[in-house]
Amino acid sequence: EAGVAQSPRYKIIEKRQSVAFWCNPISGHATLYWYQQILGQGPKLLIQFQNNGVVDDSQLPKDRFSAERLKGVDSTLKIQPAKLEDSAVYLCASSLDAAGGEQYFGPGTRLTVT
Amino acid sequence: SQELEQSPQSLIVQEGKNLTINCTSSKTLYGLYWYKQKYGEGLIFLMMLQKGGEEKSHEKITAKLDEKKQQSSLHITASQPSHAGIYLCGADIGGSNYKLTFGKGTLLTVNP
């Protein structure tokens, strides 16, 4: 079974530029999560999708971050414009449904904003 | 303040030694998950605990959930270099059964 795929693995941009990350969850998983993990911290949930609908985006900085999950499969997370404090690893995870249980994580995208 | 506190923050042990990592919540735990992360990689699921007093084991790793104390412990027996990494506890503390809050992690180094 293929795992959660993410791209790119690494990205370096200057502040005020925009960037987009892509995630392909495990086939058949209805729930998709985006987390931000700052160095030395645990992951922080940014947004959760159930199929193509948003379940929770309470911690998403909506003035600069946006995410979509078209057709309930792949998802993209965008930052525009980026700030220095956005430097982090962005992790995508998926689970069968939103009723709890194991979340499967992708390898993450390491973003450096200079 | 941090909702999930992990201790210790880092740990260095000699190969073959036993060790324990703790995760304490400031709120009621509705589910507790342990993950392992290696630098530059995603999180690998280890165990999920949902009931007070529950204990699970996989190979040389045992996790327990003390619901009354709002605490979980992860115990590794006879540690090996392959156990090295960052151990993260994640918990459902809102009762929603889907939104995980994570601790900061415990960095484990195992010296051969």
mmCIF file of C-alpha atoms in Angstrom:
data_model
loop_
_atom_site.group_PDB
_atom_site.id
_atom_site.type_symbol
_atom_site.label_atom_id
_atom_site.label_comp_id
_atom_site.label_asym_id
_atom_site.label_seq_id
_atom_site.Cartn_x
_atom_site.Cartn_y
_atom_site.Cartn_z
ATOM 1 C CA GLU A 1 0.000 0.000 0.000
ATOM 2 C CA ALA A 2 1.433 3.354 -1.044
ATOM 3 C CA GLY A 3 1.867 5.886 1.740
ATOM 4 C CA VAL A 4 1.063 9.576 1.877
ATOM 5 C CA ALA A 5 3.018 11.408 -0.801
ATOM 6 C CA GLN A 6 4.158 15.016 -0.526
ATOM 7 C CA SER A 7 6.063 17.348 -2.807
ATOM 8 C CA PRO A 8 8.338 19.119 -2.924
ATOM 9 C CA ARG A 9 10.484 17.740 -0.102
ATOM 10 C CA TYR A 10 12.401 20.981 0.295
ATOM 11 C CA LYS A 11 11.705 24.579 -0.661
ATOM 12 C CA ILE A 12 13.641 27.783 -0.086
ATOM 13 C CA ILE A 13 11.959 31.101 -0.829
ATOM 14 C CA GLU A 14 12.366 34.735 0.083
ATOM 15 C CA LYS A 15 9.905 36.487 2.352
ATOM 16 C CA ARG A 16 6.859 37.922 0.595
ATOM 17 C CA GLN A 17 7.046 35.233 -2.105
ATOM 18 C CA SER A 18 4.368 32.604 -2.478
ATOM 19 C CA VAL A 19 4.714 28.825 -2.239
ATOM 20 C CA ALA A 20 2.483 25.788 -2.677
ATOM 21 C CA PHE A 21 2.713 22.277 -1.287
ATOM 22 C CA TRP A 22 1.008 19.187 -2.643
ATOM 23 C CA CYS A 23 -0.267 16.101 -0.849
ATOM 24 C CA ASN A 24 -1.651 12.829 -2.157
ATOM 25 C CA PRO A 25 -3.233 10.800 0.677
ATOM 26 C CA ILE A 26 -3.558 7.044 0.951
ATOM 27 C CA SER A 27 -6.165 5.757 -1.444
ATOM 28 C CA GLY A 28 -9.587 5.537 0.169
ATOM 29 C CA HIS A 29 -8.783 7.815 3.096
ATOM 30 C CA ALA A 30 -11.560 10.327 3.523
ATOM 31 C CA THR A 31 -9.836 12.584 6.023
ATOM 32 C CA LEU A 32 -6.798 14.705 5.249
ATOM 33 C CA TYR A 33 -4.822 16.897 7.625
ATOM 34 C CA TRP A 34 -2.157 19.587 7.192
ATOM 35 C CA TYR A 35 0.175 20.206 10.108
ATOM 36 C CA GLN A 36 2.912 22.786 10.659
ATOM 37 C CA GLN A 37 5.932 21.623 12.662
ATOM 38 C CA ILE A 38 8.351 24.330 13.744
ATOM 39 C CA LEU A 39 11.809 23.141 14.771
ATOM 40 C CA GLY A 40 11.761 21.804 18.323
ATOM 41 C CA GLN A 41 7.965 21.702 18.497
ATOM 42 C CA GLY A 42 5.305 19.096 17.942
ATOM 43 C CA PRO A 43 3.078 19.288 14.872
ATOM 44 C CA LYS A 44 0.257 21.838 15.000
ATOM 45 C CA LEU A 45 -2.932 21.163 13.056
ATOM 46 C CA LEU A 46 -3.602 23.809 10.419
ATOM 47 C CA ILE A 47 -6.592 22.376 8.616
ATOM 48 C CA GLN A 48 -8.612 19.156 8.385
ATOM 49 C CA PHE A 49 -10.695 18.011 5.430
ATOM 50 C CA GLN A 50 -13.386 15.355 5.388
ATOM 51 C CA ASN A 51 -13.632 14.422 1.712
ATOM 52 C CA ASN A 52 -13.562 17.870 0.061
ATOM 53 C CA GLY A 53 -15.163 19.776 2.939
ATOM 54 C CA VAL A 54 -13.325 21.671 5.687
ATOM 55 C CA VAL A 55 -13.925 20.255 9.183
ATOM 56 C CA ASP A 56 -11.525 22.436 11.180
ATOM 57 C CA ASP A 57 -9.393 25.380 10.087
ATOM 58 C CA SER A 58 -9.378 27.247 13.397
ATOM 59 C CA GLN A 59 -5.581 27.438 13.514
ATOM 60 C CA LEU A 60 -5.014 28.333 9.883
ATOM 61 C CA PRO A 61 -3.721 31.919 9.415
ATOM 62 C CA LYS A 62 -6.291 32.716 6.794
ATOM 63 C CA ASP A 63 -4.799 36.060 5.825
ATOM 64 C CA ARG A 64 -1.887 34.261 4.166
ATOM 65 C CA PHE A 65 -2.594 30.525 4.173
ATOM 66 C CA SER A 66 -5.120 28.731 2.009
ATOM 67 C CA ALA A 67 -5.823 25.088 1.318
ATOM 68 C CA GLU A 68 -8.098 23.123 -0.928
ATOM 69 C CA ARG A 69 -8.942 19.527 -1.583
ATOM 70 C CA LEU A 70 -10.606 19.275 -4.923
ATOM 71 C CA LYS A 71 -12.503 16.058 -5.693
ATOM 72 C CA GLY A 72 -11.802 14.831 -2.176
ATOM 73 C CA VAL A 73 -8.414 13.339 -3.009
ATOM 74 C CA ASP A 74 -5.261 15.452 -3.492
ATOM 75 C CA SER A 75 -4.755 18.634 -1.548
ATOM 76 C CA THR A 76 -2.664 21.774 -1.895
ATOM 77 C CA LEU A 77 -1.578 24.186 0.819
ATOM 78 C CA LYS A 78 -0.521 27.673 -0.225
ATOM 79 C CA ILE A 79 1.225 30.491 1.573
ATOM 80 C CA GLN A 80 1.041 33.976 0.107
ATOM 81 C CA PRO A 81 2.945 36.059 1.078
ATOM 82 C CA ALA A 82 5.413 34.061 3.142
ATOM 83 C CA LYS A 83 6.960 35.388 6.347
ATOM 84 C CA LEU A 84 10.162 34.364 8.089
ATOM 85 C CA GLU A 85 8.160 32.683 10.863
ATOM 86 C CA ASP A 86 6.579 30.332 8.296
ATOM 87 C CA SER A 87 9.857 28.397 8.132
ATOM 88 C CA ALA A 88 8.843 24.913 9.244
ATOM 89 C CA VAL A 89 8.107 21.404 8.088
ATOM 90 C CA TYR A 90 4.623 21.047 6.622
ATOM 91 C CA LEU A 91 3.230 17.589 7.199
ATOM 92 C CA CYS A 92 0.270 16.029 5.464
ATOM 93 C CA ALA A 93 -1.568 13.118 7.073
ATOM 94 C CA SER A 94 -4.591 11.049 6.197
ATOM 95 C CA SER A 95 -6.923 8.676 7.982
ATOM 96 C CA LEU A 96 -9.794 6.452 6.954
ATOM 97 C CA ASP A 97 -12.358 8.756 8.480
ATOM 98 C CA ALA A 98 -12.780 11.454 11.094
ATOM 99 C CA ALA A 99 -13.859 9.053 13.845
ATOM 100 C CA GLY A 100 -10.416 8.795 15.327
ATOM 101 C CA GLY A 101 -7.819 6.137 14.765
ATOM 102 C CA GLU A 102 -4.412 6.171 13.231
ATOM 103 C CA GLN A 103 -3.265 9.091 11.127
ATOM 104 C CA TYR A 104 -0.692 8.210 8.478
ATOM 105 C CA PHE A 105 1.895 10.910 7.850
ATOM 106 C CA GLY A 106 3.799 11.856 4.746
ATOM 107 C CA PRO A 107 7.529 12.734 4.792
ATOM 108 C CA GLY A 108 6.810 16.459 4.957
ATOM 109 C CA THR A 109 7.984 19.532 3.065
ATOM 110 C CA ARG A 110 10.740 21.539 4.716
ATOM 111 C CA LEU A 111 10.201 25.237 3.991
ATOM 112 C CA THR A 112 12.885 27.819 4.597
ATOM 113 C CA VAL A 113 11.937 31.480 4.252
ATOM 114 C CA THR A 114 14.891 33.865 3.968
ATOM 115 C CA SER B 1 1.204 26.827 28.787
ATOM 116 C CA GLN B 2 1.655 23.602 26.855
ATOM 117 C CA GLU B 3 -1.420 21.355 26.888
ATOM 118 C CA LEU B 4 0.710 18.235 26.524
ATOM 119 C CA GLU B 5 3.983 18.135 28.416
ATOM 120 C CA GLN B 6 6.585 15.513 27.580
ATOM 121 C CA SER B 7 9.467 14.585 29.818
ATOM 122 C CA PRO B 8 12.311 14.380 29.544
ATOM 123 C CA GLN B 9 12.967 16.723 26.598
ATOM 124 C CA SER B 10 15.978 14.629 25.655
ATOM 125 C CA LEU B 11 17.488 11.386 26.799
ATOM 126 C CA ILE B 12 20.820 9.679 26.160
ATOM 127 C CA VAL B 13 21.104 6.034 27.115
ATOM 128 C CA GLN B 14 23.561 3.225 26.605
ATOM 129 C CA GLU B 15 22.460 0.390 24.344
ATOM 130 C CA GLY B 16 20.692 -2.294 26.344
ATOM 131 C CA LYS B 17 19.324 0.060 29.004
ATOM 132 C CA ASN B 18 15.629 0.549 29.737
ATOM 133 C CA LEU B 19 14.017 3.964 29.551
ATOM 134 C CA THR B 20 10.684 5.704 30.105
ATOM 135 C CA ILE B 21 9.175 8.766 28.449
ATOM 136 C CA ASN B 22 6.183 10.508 29.998
ATOM 137 C CA CYS B 23 3.357 12.544 28.513
ATOM 138 C CA THR B 24 1.104 14.569 30.823
ATOM 139 C CA SER B 25 -2.023 16.422 29.793
ATOM 140 C CA SER B 26 -3.540 19.484 31.408
ATOM 141 C CA LYS B 27 -6.954 18.355 30.119
ATOM 142 C CA THR B 28 -8.947 15.144 30.032
ATOM 143 C CA LEU B 29 -7.523 12.598 27.621
ATOM 144 C CA TYR B 30 -9.967 11.036 25.193
ATOM 145 C CA GLY B 31 -7.326 9.176 23.221
ATOM 146 C CA LEU B 32 -3.537 9.082 23.307
ATOM 147 C CA TYR B 33 -1.246 8.331 20.383
ATOM 148 C CA TRP B 34 2.487 7.706 20.346
ATOM 149 C CA TYR B 35 4.515 8.437 17.247
ATOM 150 C CA LYS B 36 8.198 8.225 16.380
ATOM 151 C CA GLN B 37 9.924 10.695 14.075
ATOM 152 C CA LYS B 38 13.371 10.612 12.564
ATOM 153 C CA TYR B 39 15.004 13.854 11.498
ATOM 154 C CA GLY B 40 13.680 15.015 8.149
ATOM 155 C CA GLU B 41 10.973 12.382 8.020
ATOM 156 C CA GLY B 42 7.310 12.072 8.797
ATOM 157 C CA LEU B 43 5.747 10.524 11.882
ATOM 158 C CA ILE B 44 5.519 6.770 12.283
ATOM 159 C CA PHE B 45 2.574 5.472 14.294
ATOM 160 C CA LEU B 46 3.523 3.348 17.308
ATOM 161 C CA MET B 47 0.448 2.870 19.472
ATOM 162 C CA MET B 48 -2.977 4.216 20.315
ATOM 163 C CA LEU B 49 -4.495 4.077 23.816
ATOM 164 C CA GLN B 50 -8.099 4.927 24.479
ATOM 165 C CA LYS B 51 -9.171 3.488 27.798
ATOM 166 C CA GLY B 52 -7.934 4.245 31.291
ATOM 167 C CA GLY B 53 -5.546 1.575 32.445
ATOM 168 C CA GLU B 54 -4.968 0.364 28.898
ATOM 169 C CA GLU B 55 -1.532 -1.024 28.132
ATOM 170 C CA LYS B 56 -0.163 -2.031 24.745
ATOM 171 C CA SER B 57 3.110 -3.543 23.660
ATOM 172 C CA HIS B 58 4.882 -3.880 20.353
ATOM 173 C CA GLU B 59 8.234 -5.601 20.289
ATOM 174 C CA LYS B 60 10.217 -3.896 23.048
ATOM 175 C CA ILE B 61 7.989 -0.850 23.424
ATOM 176 C CA THR B 62 5.158 -0.676 25.972
ATOM 177 C CA ALA B 63 2.738 2.209 26.419
ATOM 178 C CA LYS B 64 0.290 2.748 29.277
ATOM 179 C CA LEU B 65 -2.532 5.203 29.805
ATOM 180 C CA ASP B 66 -3.409 6.451 33.271
ATOM 181 C CA GLU B 67 -6.619 8.316 32.603
ATOM 182 C CA LYS B 68 -7.059 9.539 36.177
ATOM 183 C CA LYS B 69 -3.644 11.134 36.136
ATOM 184 C CA GLN B 70 -4.136 12.305 32.570
ATOM 185 C CA GLN B 71 -0.797 10.743 31.805
ATOM 186 C CA SER B 72 0.769 8.198 29.504
ATOM 187 C CA SER B 73 4.153 6.550 29.617
ATOM 188 C CA LEU B 74 6.231 4.896 26.919
ATOM 189 C CA HIS B 75 8.724 2.319 28.100
ATOM 190 C CA ILE B 76 11.492 0.825 25.976
ATOM 191 C CA THR B 77 13.172 -2.328 27.204
ATOM 192 C CA ALA B 78 16.757 -3.175 26.252
ATOM 193 C CA SER B 79 17.140 -0.150 23.977
ATOM 194 C CA GLN B 80 18.894 -0.458 20.619
ATOM 195 C CA PRO B 81 20.378 2.181 18.284
ATOM 196 C CA SER B 82 17.348 1.640 16.036
ATOM 197 C CA HIS B 83 15.169 3.110 18.792
ATOM 198 C CA ALA B 84 16.858 6.499 18.416
ATOM 199 C CA GLY B 85 14.654 9.341 17.242
ATOM 200 C CA ILE B 86 12.047 11.789 18.464
ATOM 201 C CA TYR B 87 9.068 10.358 20.322
ATOM 202 C CA LEU B 88 5.907 12.398 20.167
ATOM 203 C CA CYS B 89 2.703 11.966 22.075
ATOM 204 C CA GLY B 90 -0.486 13.244 20.507
ATOM 205 C CA ALA B 91 -3.830 13.381 22.224
ATOM 206 C CA ASP B 92 -7.454 14.114 21.626
ATOM 207 C CA ILE B 93 -8.120 16.521 24.474
ATOM 208 C CA GLY B 94 -11.233 18.075 23.080
ATOM 209 C CA GLY B 95 -13.358 14.948 22.934
ATOM 210 C CA SER B 96 -13.827 15.311 19.214
ATOM 211 C CA ASN B 97 -11.956 12.094 18.511
ATOM 212 C CA TYR B 98 -10.174 13.513 15.522
ATOM 213 C CA LYS B 99 -8.147 16.629 16.356
ATOM 214 C CA LEU B 100 -4.748 15.788 17.800
ATOM 215 C CA THR B 101 -2.678 18.080 19.983
ATOM 216 C CA PHE B 102 0.986 17.094 20.165
ATOM 217 C CA GLY B 103 3.679 17.461 22.780
ATOM 218 C CA LYS B 104 7.064 18.918 21.871
ATOM 219 C CA GLY B 105 8.681 15.522 21.674
ATOM 220 C CA THR B 106 11.478 13.645 23.435
ATOM 221 C CA LEU B 107 14.770 13.221 21.603
ATOM 222 C CA LEU B 108 16.222 9.785 22.314
ATOM 223 C CA THR B 109 19.855 8.954 21.610
ATOM 224 C CA VAL B 110 21.067 5.390 22.080
ATOM 225 C CA ASN B 111 24.811 4.971 22.242
ATOM 226 C CA PRO B 112 26.224 1.637 21.068
#
